[in-house]
Coordinates of C-alpha atoms in Angstrom, one line a residue:
Chain A
M186 CA 63.8 93.6 58.9
I187 CA 64.9 90.2 60.4
K188 CA 64.8 86.9 58.5
L189 CA 65.3 83.4 59.3
V190 CA 66.2 80.9 56.5
N191 CA 66.1 77.1 57.1
V192 CA 67.3 77.8 60.7
C193 CA 68.0 74.9 63.0
K194 CA 69.3 74.7 66.6
S195 CA 70.3 71.5 68.4
Y196 CA 71.6 71.0 71.8
Q197 CA 74.1 68.1 72.9
L198 CA 72.5 66.1 75.6
G199 CA 75.1 63.5 76.6
N200 CA 75.4 61.3 73.4
E201 CA 72.1 62.5 72.0
E202 CA 71.6 65.4 69.8
V203 CA 68.3 67.2 70.6
K204 CA 66.8 69.4 68.1
A205 CA 65.0 72.4 69.7
V206 CA 64.0 73.9 66.5
C207 CA 64.5 73.0 63.0
N208 CA 63.9 74.4 59.2
I209 CA 62.7 77.5 60.5
N210 CA 61.7 80.1 57.6
L211 CA 60.3 83.0 59.0
E212 CA 60.5 86.8 57.9
I213 CA 59.4 89.7 60.3
K214 CA 58.8 93.0 58.5
E215 CA 59.5 96.3 60.0
K216 CA 56.8 97.7 62.5
E217 CA 55.3 94.5 62.8
F218 CA 53.2 93.5 66.0
L219 CA 53.2 89.8 66.1
S220 CA 53.2 86.8 68.4
I221 CA 54.8 83.4 68.5
L222 CA 52.6 81.0 70.0
G223 CA 53.5 77.5 71.4
S224 CA 53.1 75.3 74.3
S225 CA 56.0 74.6 76.8
G226 CA 58.9 72.8 75.2
S227 CA 57.8 73.5 71.7
G228 CA 61.0 75.4 71.0
K229 CA 59.5 79.1 71.0
S230 CA 62.1 80.4 73.6
T231 CA 64.9 79.1 71.4
L232 CA 63.3 80.8 68.5
M233 CA 63.2 83.9 70.6
Y234 CA 66.8 83.6 71.6
L235 CA 68.0 82.9 68.0
M236 CA 66.2 86.0 66.8
G237 CA 67.7 87.9 69.9
L238 CA 71.2 86.6 68.9
L239 CA 71.7 85.2 72.1
E240 CA 72.1 81.9 70.4
K241 CA 73.8 80.8 67.3
P242 CA 72.0 78.6 65.0
T243 CA 73.5 75.2 64.3
K244 CA 72.5 75.3 60.6
G245 CA 70.8 78.2 58.4
K246 CA 71.1 82.0 58.5
I247 CA 69.7 84.7 60.5
I248 CA 69.6 87.9 58.3
I249 CA 69.1 91.0 59.9
D250 CA 68.5 94.4 57.3
G251 CA 70.1 92.2 54.7
K252 CA 73.1 91.1 56.5
D253 CA 73.9 87.4 57.8
V254 CA 74.7 87.8 61.1
S255 CA 75.0 84.1 62.1
K256 CA 78.7 84.3 61.5
L257 CA 79.4 87.7 63.7
D258 CA 81.7 87.2 66.7
D259 CA 80.6 88.0 70.3
N260 CA 81.6 91.8 70.0
E261 CA 79.5 92.4 67.0
L262 CA 76.5 90.3 68.4
S263 CA 76.7 92.0 71.7
H264 CA 76.8 95.3 69.8
L265 CA 73.7 94.5 67.8
R266 CA 71.8 93.2 70.9
N267 CA 72.7 96.5 72.6
R268 CA 71.5 98.8 69.8
Y269 CA 69.2 97.1 67.7
I270 CA 67.3 94.7 70.0
G271 CA 65.5 95.0 73.5
F272 CA 64.5 92.5 75.7
V273 CA 61.5 91.8 78.1
F274 CA 61.4 88.8 80.0
Q275 CA 58.8 87.0 82.0
S276 CA 60.5 87.3 85.4
F277 CA 61.5 91.3 84.6
N278 CA 65.0 90.4 85.1
L279 CA 66.0 93.8 86.6
I280 CA 69.1 94.1 88.9
N281 CA 68.1 94.5 92.4
R282 CA 70.8 96.6 93.7
Y283 CA 70.4 99.2 91.2
T284 CA 67.6 101.8 91.2
V285 CA 64.8 102.0 88.7
K286 CA 66.6 104.7 86.7
E287 CA 70.0 102.9 86.8
N288 CA 68.3 99.9 85.8
I289 CA 66.8 101.6 82.8
L290 CA 70.0 103.3 81.7
L291 CA 72.2 100.1 82.0
P292 CA 72.2 99.3 78.5
I293 CA 73.9 102.7 77.7
K294 CA 76.9 101.7 79.9
Y295 CA 77.5 98.8 77.4
S296 CA 77.0 100.9 74.0
K297 CA 80.2 101.1 72.1
T298 CA 79.5 103.7 69.7
K299 CA 78.3 107.3 70.2
I300 CA 74.8 108.0 71.4
E301 CA 73.1 110.8 69.5
F302 CA 70.6 111.6 72.2
D303 CA 70.8 112.4 75.9
P304 CA 70.1 109.0 77.7
E305 CA 69.0 110.8 80.9
E306 CA 66.4 112.7 79.3
R307 CA 65.1 109.7 77.5
A308 CA 65.0 107.7 80.7
D309 CA 62.9 110.3 82.3
Y310 CA 60.7 110.5 79.2
L311 CA 60.2 106.8 79.2
M312 CA 59.6 106.8 82.9
K313 CA 57.0 109.4 82.7
R314 CA 55.2 107.8 79.8
F315 CA 54.9 104.5 81.7
G316 CA 54.0 106.1 84.9
I317 CA 57.1 105.1 87.0
Y318 CA 58.6 108.4 87.2
E319 CA 57.8 108.6 91.0
R320 CA 59.6 105.3 91.5
R321 CA 62.8 106.5 89.8
N322 CA 65.0 106.1 92.8
F323 CA 63.1 102.8 94.1
F324 CA 64.9 99.6 94.0
P325 CA 62.9 96.9 92.0
N326 CA 62.0 94.8 94.8
K327 CA 60.2 97.5 96.5
I328 CA 57.5 98.2 93.5
S329 CA 54.8 95.9 92.0
G330 CA 55.3 93.4 89.3
G331 CA 53.5 95.7 86.7
Q332 CA 55.7 98.5 87.7
Q333 CA 58.7 96.1 87.2
Q334 CA 57.9 95.2 84.1
R335 CA 57.3 98.6 82.8
V336 CA 60.9 99.4 84.0
A337 CA 61.9 96.4 82.0
I338 CA 60.2 97.9 78.9
A339 CA 61.6 101.3 79.4
R340 CA 65.2 99.4 79.7
A341 CA 64.4 97.6 76.5
L342 CA 63.7 100.7 74.8
I343 CA 66.6 103.1 76.1
T344 CA 68.8 102.6 73.2
K345 CA 65.9 103.1 70.4
P346 CA 66.2 99.6 69.1
K347 CA 64.2 98.6 66.1
L348 CA 62.9 95.2 67.8
I349 CA 61.6 94.2 71.1
L350 CA 61.7 90.5 71.9
A351 CA 59.2 89.9 75.0
D352 CA 59.4 86.3 76.4
E353 CA 55.9 85.8 78.1
P354 CA 55.8 89.2 79.5
T355 CA 52.5 88.7 81.2
G356 CA 53.3 85.4 82.6
N357 CA 54.2 86.8 86.2
L358 CA 51.6 89.4 86.3
D359 CA 47.6 89.2 87.2
S360 CA 45.4 89.3 84.0
K361 CA 44.5 93.2 84.7
T362 CA 48.2 94.1 85.1
G363 CA 48.9 91.8 81.8
E364 CA 46.4 93.5 79.7
E365 CA 47.8 96.9 80.7
I366 CA 51.4 95.7 79.7
L367 CA 50.3 94.1 76.4
N368 CA 48.4 97.4 75.7
L369 CA 51.6 99.1 76.4
L370 CA 53.4 97.1 73.9
K371 CA 50.8 97.7 71.2
E372 CA 51.1 101.6 71.9
L373 CA 54.9 101.3 71.4
N374 CA 54.4 99.3 68.1
K375 CA 52.2 102.1 67.0
D376 CA 53.8 105.4 68.4
F377 CA 57.5 104.5 68.3
G378 CA 57.3 102.1 65.1
V379 CA 59.1 99.5 66.7
T380 CA 58.7 95.9 65.9
V381 CA 57.2 94.0 68.8
V382 CA 57.5 90.0 68.9
I383 CA 55.7 88.5 71.8
V384 CA 56.4 84.9 72.9
T385 CA 53.7 83.3 74.9
H386 CA 51.9 80.1 75.3
E387 CA 48.4 81.8 75.9
R388 CA 46.1 82.0 72.9
E389 CA 44.3 85.2 74.4
V390 CA 47.6 87.0 74.6
A391 CA 48.5 85.9 70.8
K392 CA 45.1 87.3 70.0
K393 CA 46.1 90.8 70.7
T394 CA 48.7 90.9 67.9
K395 CA 48.2 91.4 64.2
R396 CA 50.1 88.1 63.2
Q397 CA 50.4 84.8 64.7
I398 CA 52.9 82.3 64.4
F399 CA 52.2 78.6 65.8
I400 CA 55.0 76.5 66.7
K401 CA 54.8 72.9 67.6
D402 CA 57.8 70.4 68.3
G403 CA 60.4 72.9 66.9
Q404 CA 58.8 73.4 63.6
I405 CA 56.4 76.3 62.4
V406 CA 53.1 74.4 61.7
K407 CA 50.5 77.2 60.6
K408 CA 50.5 80.8 59.8
Y409 CA 47.7 83.3 60.6
L410 CA 47.9 86.2 58.1
Chain B
M273 CA 81.6 99.4 79.8
N274 CA 82.1 103.1 78.9
G275 CA 85.2 104.2 81.1
Y276 CA 87.3 103.1 83.9
K277 CA 85.6 105.3 86.1
D278 CA 82.2 103.5 85.6
I279 CA 83.7 100.1 86.4
I280 CA 85.8 101.5 89.3
K281 CA 82.4 103.1 90.6
A282 CA 80.4 100.0 90.0
A283 CA 82.7 97.7 91.9
I284 CA 83.0 100.0 94.7
S285 CA 79.1 100.4 95.1
D286 CA 79.2 96.4 95.1
F287 CA 81.5 96.5 98.0
G288 CA 79.3 98.8 99.8
R289 CA 76.4 96.3 99.9
N290 CA 78.8 93.7 101.3
K291 CA 81.1 95.6 103.8
I292 CA 81.7 92.6 105.9
R293 CA 82.5 90.3 103.4
T294 CA 84.8 92.9 101.5
F295 CA 86.8 93.8 104.7
L296 CA 87.2 90.1 105.4
T297 CA 88.3 89.2 101.9
S298 CA 90.8 91.9 101.8
L299 CA 92.2 91.3 105.3
G300 CA 93.9 88.3 104.0
I301 CA 95.8 90.8 101.7
T302 CA 96.4 92.9 104.5
I303 CA 98.1 90.4 106.7
G304 CA 100.1 89.3 104.0
V305 CA 101.3 92.7 102.6
L306 CA 101.9 93.6 106.5
A307 CA 104.2 90.6 107.0
V308 CA 106.2 91.3 103.8
V309 CA 106.6 95.0 104.3
L310 CA 107.4 94.4 108.1
L311 CA 109.9 91.5 107.3
I312 CA 111.6 93.7 104.4
A313 CA 111.6 96.7 107.0
L314 CA 113.3 94.4 109.7
G315 CA 115.8 93.0 107.1
L316 CA 116.6 96.5 105.9
G317 CA 116.8 97.8 109.5
I318 CA 119.3 95.5 110.6
K319 CA 121.4 95.6 107.6
N320 CA 121.5 99.3 107.9
Y321 CA 122.2 99.2 111.5
I322 CA 125.1 97.0 110.9
K323 CA 126.3 98.9 108.0
Q324 CA 126.5 102.0 110.0
Q325 CA 128.5 100.3 112.7
F326 CA 131.0 99.5 110.3
E327 CA 130.9 102.7 108.5
S328 CA 131.5 104.5 111.8
L329 CA 135.0 102.8 111.7
G330 CA 135.7 104.7 108.7
A331 CA 135.2 103.7 105.0
N332 CA 138.9 104.4 104.1
L333 CA 140.1 101.8 106.8
I334 CA 142.5 99.0 105.7
T335 CA 143.1 96.2 108.2
V336 CA 146.0 93.9 108.4
L337 CA 145.1 90.6 110.3
P338 CA 147.1 87.4 110.7
G339 CA 145.7 84.3 108.9
S340 CA 144.7 84.0 105.4
G341 CA 141.3 85.4 104.4
F342 CA 138.6 87.1 106.4
G343 CA 136.3 84.6 108.0
Q344 CA 139.0 82.2 108.9
G345 CA 141.6 85.2 109.9
F346 CA 140.8 85.2 113.7
G347 CA 140.9 81.4 114.1
A348 CA 144.1 81.0 111.7
G349 CA 145.8 83.8 113.6
L350 CA 145.6 81.9 116.7
I351 CA 147.0 78.6 115.3
N352 CA 149.9 80.2 113.1
N353 CA 150.5 82.8 115.8
T354 CA 151.6 85.4 113.4
K355 CA 152.3 88.7 115.4
F356 CA 153.4 92.1 114.0
D357 CA 155.8 94.3 115.8
E358 CA 157.3 97.9 115.2
K359 CA 159.5 97.0 112.6
D360 CA 156.4 96.3 110.4
I361 CA 155.1 99.9 111.5
K362 CA 158.3 101.5 110.6
A363 CA 158.2 99.8 107.2
L364 CA 154.4 100.6 106.5
E365 CA 154.8 104.3 107.5
K366 CA 157.2 104.4 104.4
I367 CA 154.2 104.2 102.2
N368 CA 153.1 107.6 101.2
E369 CA 149.4 106.6 100.3
L370 CA 148.9 105.6 103.9
K371 CA 147.8 108.7 106.1
Y372 CA 147.6 106.9 109.4
V373 CA 149.3 103.5 110.5
V374 CA 148.0 102.3 113.9
P375 CA 149.1 99.3 115.6
V376 CA 146.6 97.5 117.5
F377 CA 147.4 95.3 120.5
F378 CA 144.3 93.9 121.8
K379 CA 143.7 91.8 124.8
A380 CA 140.5 90.9 127.0
T381 CA 141.3 91.0 130.5
S382 CA 139.7 92.2 133.8
V383 CA 140.6 95.8 135.3
E384 CA 140.3 96.9 138.7
A385 CA 139.6 100.6 140.2
N386 CA 137.5 102.1 142.9
N387 CA 137.3 98.7 144.8
K388 CA 135.7 97.0 141.7
K389 CA 136.8 94.4 139.3
E390 CA 135.4 94.7 135.6
F391 CA 136.0 92.9 132.4
A392 CA 137.5 95.1 129.6
Y393 CA 139.3 95.0 126.2
I394 CA 142.7 96.5 126.5
R395 CA 143.7 98.3 123.3
G396 CA 147.3 99.4 122.9
V397 CA 147.5 101.9 119.7
N398 CA 148.9 105.3 118.9
E399 CA 147.5 108.6 118.8
D400 CA 146.2 108.4 115.3
F401 CA 143.6 105.6 116.6
F402 CA 141.3 108.4 117.5
K403 CA 141.3 110.1 114.3
L404 CA 141.2 106.9 112.0
R405 CA 138.3 105.3 114.0
N406 CA 136.5 108.6 114.7
V407 CA 136.5 108.5 118.4
K408 CA 135.7 111.4 120.3
T409 CA 136.2 112.3 124.0
L410 CA 133.1 113.1 126.1
V411 CA 135.1 114.5 129.1
G412 CA 139.1 115.0 129.4
K413 CA 141.5 114.4 126.5
Q414 CA 143.1 111.8 124.4
F415 CA 146.6 111.0 124.8
N416 CA 149.4 112.4 122.1
S417 CA 152.6 110.9 120.6
S418 CA 154.8 112.2 123.5
D419 CA 152.6 110.1 125.8
N420 CA 153.6 107.2 123.7
Q421 CA 157.2 107.8 123.4
S422 CA 157.5 108.3 127.1
K423 CA 155.4 105.0 127.9
A424 CA 153.1 107.3 129.9
K425 CA 150.5 105.2 132.2
V426 CA 147.6 107.0 130.7
A427 CA 144.1 105.5 129.5
V428 CA 141.1 106.7 127.6
L429 CA 138.0 104.7 128.9
G430 CA 135.1 103.5 127.0
Y431 CA 131.8 105.0 128.0
S432 CA 130.4 101.7 129.5
I433 CA 133.4 100.8 131.2
A434 CA 133.8 104.4 132.8
E435 CA 130.3 104.2 133.9
K436 CA 130.6 100.6 135.4
L437 CA 133.9 101.3 137.3
F438 CA 133.2 104.9 138.5
E439 CA 129.4 105.5 138.0
S440 CA 129.7 108.4 135.9
P441 CA 132.4 109.5 133.2
E442 CA 133.1 112.7 134.9
N443 CA 133.9 110.7 138.1
A444 CA 136.5 108.7 136.1
L445 CA 138.8 111.6 135.3
E446 CA 142.3 111.7 137.0
K447 CA 141.4 108.1 138.8
T448 CA 143.6 105.2 138.4
V449 CA 143.0 101.8 137.0
R450 CA 144.8 98.7 137.4
I451 CA 145.5 96.8 134.5
E452 CA 147.2 93.5 135.0
K453 CA 148.8 95.0 138.2
Q454 CA 150.1 98.1 136.5
R455 CA 148.6 101.5 137.4
F456 CA 147.0 103.7 134.5
K457 CA 145.8 107.6 135.1
V458 CA 142.3 108.1 133.3
I459 CA 142.8 111.2 131.1
G460 CA 139.5 111.0 129.3
V461 CA 136.4 109.1 128.5
S462 CA 135.3 108.5 124.9
E463 CA 131.7 109.2 123.7
K464 CA 129.1 106.4 123.6
K465 CA 129.5 104.2 120.6
G466 CA 126.5 102.0 121.0
N467 CA 128.7 98.9 120.4
S468 CA 129.6 97.1 123.4
E469 CA 133.2 96.0 122.4
E470 CA 134.2 99.8 121.7
D471 CA 132.2 101.1 124.7
L472 CA 134.0 98.4 127.1
S473 CA 137.5 99.4 125.7
I474 CA 140.5 100.7 127.6
V475 CA 142.5 102.7 124.9
V476 CA 146.1 103.0 126.0
P477 CA 149.5 104.0 124.2
F478 CA 151.0 101.0 122.6
R479 CA 154.5 101.4 124.2
S480 CA 152.8 101.7 127.5
T481 CA 151.7 98.0 127.2
Y482 CA 155.4 96.8 127.0
G483 CA 156.3 95.0 130.0
A484 CA 153.8 93.0 132.0
I485 CA 150.9 93.2 129.7
N486 CA 152.7 93.0 126.4
P487 CA 155.9 91.2 127.2
D488 CA 157.0 90.3 123.6
K489 CA 156.0 93.9 122.1
T490 CA 153.8 92.5 119.3
F491 CA 150.5 93.6 118.0
W492 CA 147.7 91.5 117.1
G493 CA 146.5 93.6 114.0
I494 CA 147.4 96.9 112.3
N495 CA 144.8 99.5 111.2
L496 CA 145.7 101.7 108.2
G497 CA 144.0 104.6 107.0
V498 CA 144.2 106.5 103.5
E499 CA 143.5 110.1 102.6
S500 CA 140.8 109.1 100.1
E501 CA 139.0 106.0 98.9
K502 CA 140.6 106.1 95.4
D503 CA 143.9 105.3 97.2
I504 CA 142.7 102.2 98.9
Q505 CA 143.7 99.6 96.0
V506 CA 147.1 101.1 95.7
A507 CA 147.8 101.2 99.3
K508 CA 146.6 97.8 99.7
K509 CA 149.0 96.3 97.1
K510 CA 152.0 98.2 98.5
V511 CA 151.1 97.1 102.1
K512 CA 150.9 93.6 100.8
D513 CA 154.3 94.0 99.1
T514 CA 155.8 95.4 102.1
L515 CA 154.6 92.7 104.4
L516 CA 155.6 89.9 102.2
K517 CA 159.1 90.7 102.7
R518 CA 158.9 89.3 106.1
Y519 CA 156.0 87.1 106.0
D520 CA 154.7 84.0 103.7
E521 CA 151.4 85.1 101.8
D522 CA 149.2 83.1 103.8
K523 CA 150.2 84.4 107.3
F524 CA 148.3 87.9 106.9
T525 CA 145.3 89.1 105.4
V526 CA 145.2 92.7 104.2
S527 CA 141.5 93.7 103.8
E528 CA 139.2 97.1 103.3
Q529 CA 136.3 98.1 104.9
A530 CA 134.4 98.1 101.8
E531 CA 135.2 94.2 101.3
I532 CA 133.6 93.5 104.5
L533 CA 130.6 95.7 103.9
S534 CA 129.9 93.9 100.5
T535 CA 130.2 90.7 102.4
I536 CA 127.7 92.0 105.0
N537 CA 125.4 93.3 102.1
Q538 CA 125.5 90.0 100.4
I539 CA 124.6 88.0 103.5
F540 CA 121.8 90.2 104.3
N541 CA 120.5 90.5 100.7
V542 CA 119.9 86.5 100.8
L543 CA 118.4 87.0 104.3
N544 CA 115.9 89.4 102.8
I545 CA 114.8 87.3 100.1
V546 CA 114.2 84.5 102.5
L547 CA 112.1 86.9 104.7
V548 CA 110.3 88.1 101.8
A549 CA 109.6 84.4 100.7
I550 CA 108.2 83.5 104.3
G551 CA 106.2 86.5 104.1
S552 CA 104.7 85.7 100.7
I553 CA 103.2 82.7 102.2
S554 CA 100.6 84.6 103.9
L555 CA 100.1 86.8 100.6
I556 CA 99.4 83.6 98.4
V557 CA 96.8 82.3 101.4
G558 CA 95.1 85.9 101.0
G559 CA 94.8 85.5 97.3
V560 CA 93.2 82.2 97.4
G561 CA 90.7 83.7 99.8
I562 CA 90.0 86.3 97.0
M563 CA 89.7 83.8 94.5
N564 CA 87.2 81.8 96.8
I565 CA 85.2 84.9 97.3
M566 CA 85.2 85.7 93.4
Y567 CA 84.1 82.5 92.5
A568 CA 81.1 82.8 95.1
S569 CA 80.3 86.2 93.9
V570 CA 80.2 84.9 90.2
T571 CA 77.8 82.0 91.2
E572 CA 75.3 84.3 93.1
R573 CA 75.3 86.8 90.2
I574 CA 74.9 84.2 87.2
K575 CA 71.5 85.7 86.3
E576 CA 72.6 89.3 86.5
I577 CA 75.6 88.4 84.0
G578 CA 73.0 86.7 81.8
I579 CA 70.9 89.9 81.9
R580 CA 73.9 92.0 81.2
R581 CA 74.9 90.0 78.1
A582 CA 71.4 90.0 77.0
I583 CA 71.4 93.9 77.1
G584 CA 74.7 93.9 75.0
A585 CA 77.7 93.3 77.4
T586 CA 80.3 91.7 75.5
E587 CA 82.6 88.7 77.3
K588 CA 85.3 91.4 77.8
D589 CA 83.0 93.6 79.5
I590 CA 82.0 91.2 82.1
L591 CA 85.5 89.9 82.3
V592 CA 86.8 93.3 83.1
Q593 CA 83.9 94.0 85.6
F594 CA 85.0 91.0 87.7
M595 CA 88.7 91.5 87.2
A596 CA 88.2 95.2 88.4
E597 CA 86.4 93.8 91.6
S598 CA 89.4 91.1 92.4
V599 CA 92.0 93.8 91.5
L600 CA 90.2 96.7 93.7
L601 CA 89.6 94.1 96.8
S602 CA 93.4 93.0 96.8
A603 CA 94.8 96.5 96.0
F604 CA 92.4 97.9 98.9
G605 CA 94.0 95.1 101.1
G606 CA 97.4 95.9 100.0
I607 CA 97.2 99.7 100.9
M608 CA 95.7 99.0 104.2
G609 CA 98.5 96.6 105.0
L610 CA 101.2 99.3 103.8
L611 CA 99.6 101.9 105.9
I612 CA 99.4 99.7 109.1
A613 CA 103.2 98.7 108.6
I614 CA 104.3 102.3 108.0
G615 CA 102.4 103.0 111.3
I616 CA 104.3 100.1 113.1
V617 CA 107.5 101.1 111.5
V618 CA 107.1 104.7 112.8
I619 CA 106.0 103.7 116.2
V620 CA 108.8 101.1 116.7
R621 CA 111.5 102.9 115.1
P622 CA 113.0 104.8 118.0
F623 CA 113.6 101.4 119.9
F624 CA 114.2 99.2 116.9
P625 CA 116.0 99.9 113.7
L626 CA 113.2 99.2 111.2
S627 CA 113.5 100.9 108.0
I628 CA 110.9 101.2 104.9
N629 CA 112.1 102.2 101.6
L630 CA 110.5 102.5 98.1
I631 CA 111.3 99.1 96.8
A632 CA 109.1 97.7 99.8
V633 CA 106.0 99.9 99.0
I634 CA 106.4 99.1 95.4
V635 CA 106.8 95.4 96.1
A636 CA 103.5 95.5 98.6
V637 CA 101.3 97.4 96.1
G638 CA 102.5 95.8 92.9
V639 CA 102.3 92.1 94.3
S640 CA 98.9 92.9 95.9
S641 CA 97.4 94.0 92.5
F642 CA 99.5 91.2 90.9
I643 CA 97.5 88.7 93.2
G644 CA 94.3 90.4 92.4
I645 CA 94.9 89.9 88.7
F646 CA 96.2 86.2 89.1
F647 CA 93.5 85.1 91.4
G648 CA 90.7 87.1 89.8
V649 CA 91.3 85.8 86.2
F650 CA 89.9 82.4 86.6
P651 CA 86.6 83.5 88.4
A652 CA 86.2 86.3 85.9
R653 CA 86.9 83.9 82.9
R654 CA 84.3 81.6 84.4
A655 CA 81.7 84.8 84.4
A656 CA 82.8 85.9 81.2
K657 CA 82.5 82.3 79.3
L658 CA 78.9 81.5 80.7
S659 CA 76.2 81.1 78.1
P660 CA 74.0 84.0 78.2
I661 CA 70.8 81.7 77.7
E662 CA 71.7 79.5 80.7
A663 CA 72.9 82.5 83.0
I664 CA 69.5 84.0 82.2
R665 CA 67.4 81.0 83.1
Y666 CA 69.7 80.3 86.1
E667 CA 67.6 80.5 89.4

């Protein structure tokens, strides 16, 4: 479903060109559950942002469902992010002045095409399933970290995306809650058939996934199949 | 975002979080719009007031004055000393288009009555003066043509001079006033006109001034009236031709009320522009205030902008969101300013001729919205152009 071909991303730092990732060749199939493992500064986050269409590669191609997306404009990329991809971040990244439910429904506001389901119903369903329905009218800073991350996952799922990109989803949580969140992501992969990519520096977290990709100094160095 | 309703709702809910900041930011625009609208109201009010004063003299009025040209007419008249007399009146009366021909003898002098001495304007005119200048009596009557023929010593007092000399208009009737040692009987008092020159006038038959008051039997000017406005131009030309037989072209001026009115309009249009320009300074200051706050608002919401971009907001969505906030802020300020201005105008109106018109309203709302767009576009563009990654990592 998503394929990276010879992808490079470099940044201009003053006069110096810094390569964050280079020569990445990677294919992720539908309904996969995998992790990208790397130490800090290895380029794993850049790789995630490239797959999440938040960054454009300086070289190479990103192909989604057979279509090269590296040349699309802001409108088309935003639309793809909105309908195809869901993000889960380490620091949850909820908007604190919106309630739990409003946060979950936010992506719907940016949808440029007709939505075939009732977003309110889906939000209610997701909140019930994740055990945060009772907290629907709370503001994010009034609920626990684990609950906040569940809200973030519900937000990522509201538009029925095919791909969930989770950047250190357990990084701000204690180990027990982190475990719960990982189990939840695993369930989603199984029950909803959604592809889940977890970016992490923790080997323990990576072990939970079926496939691990190891990244070092901006290059994929080993593949566990 | 989906609809304008959503965008406006989101902006208003943001204002709700920051009530004091919202209020203070839009206060700048409120004060600016208030200043502009009040200054326009003031300019219009004064213009209308002066226009009314002139129109009360009659729109179909043609004035013959000594000298060449309106503006320098009074001074020139004193220097080259053109004076009109009954020959001119007779000649002008032959012009068919003229309904009224009124000689005007004019003298500023002191009058005595009731053991008091007061300053007044003496006008020696004929009976048509009252119709031409739309003067109505409050008590008593006006003089007629036989009073003029017989040089009757009768006078119609202006409201203020009657009050000054006799305490009340009713008291003045049948009393005597002394003008330059001549005794005149008061036969009427005119309604108050609100114009000090008219209210301090003593109107007498022009022939009655012959002698001590007006020894050379001349007039300072001639007022002419036509039946309808469309006759004005023809009548003006005929009056000029008639007078040219006796006087050089630069010794007299024939002008109509409309000319004077258009001059007044020109003066006040310029004055209004100047007033609006002064008021606009405060609008610009208010706009800069909005820009400042919008920049601050963008900075404190950088992370939120990143989140929104990640979940599918386009650059345009972000731009529209921030533009909507700045336009709403300034439109809110503008409407507040307008409402306060209308309130002030309603309260002050009985005492001072302020006037608000549709143009002032459109200018106020239009300009404040434009300021929202103009000063909002830079911060909004900054927000929209933020790199999503940097924004999301911003702490």
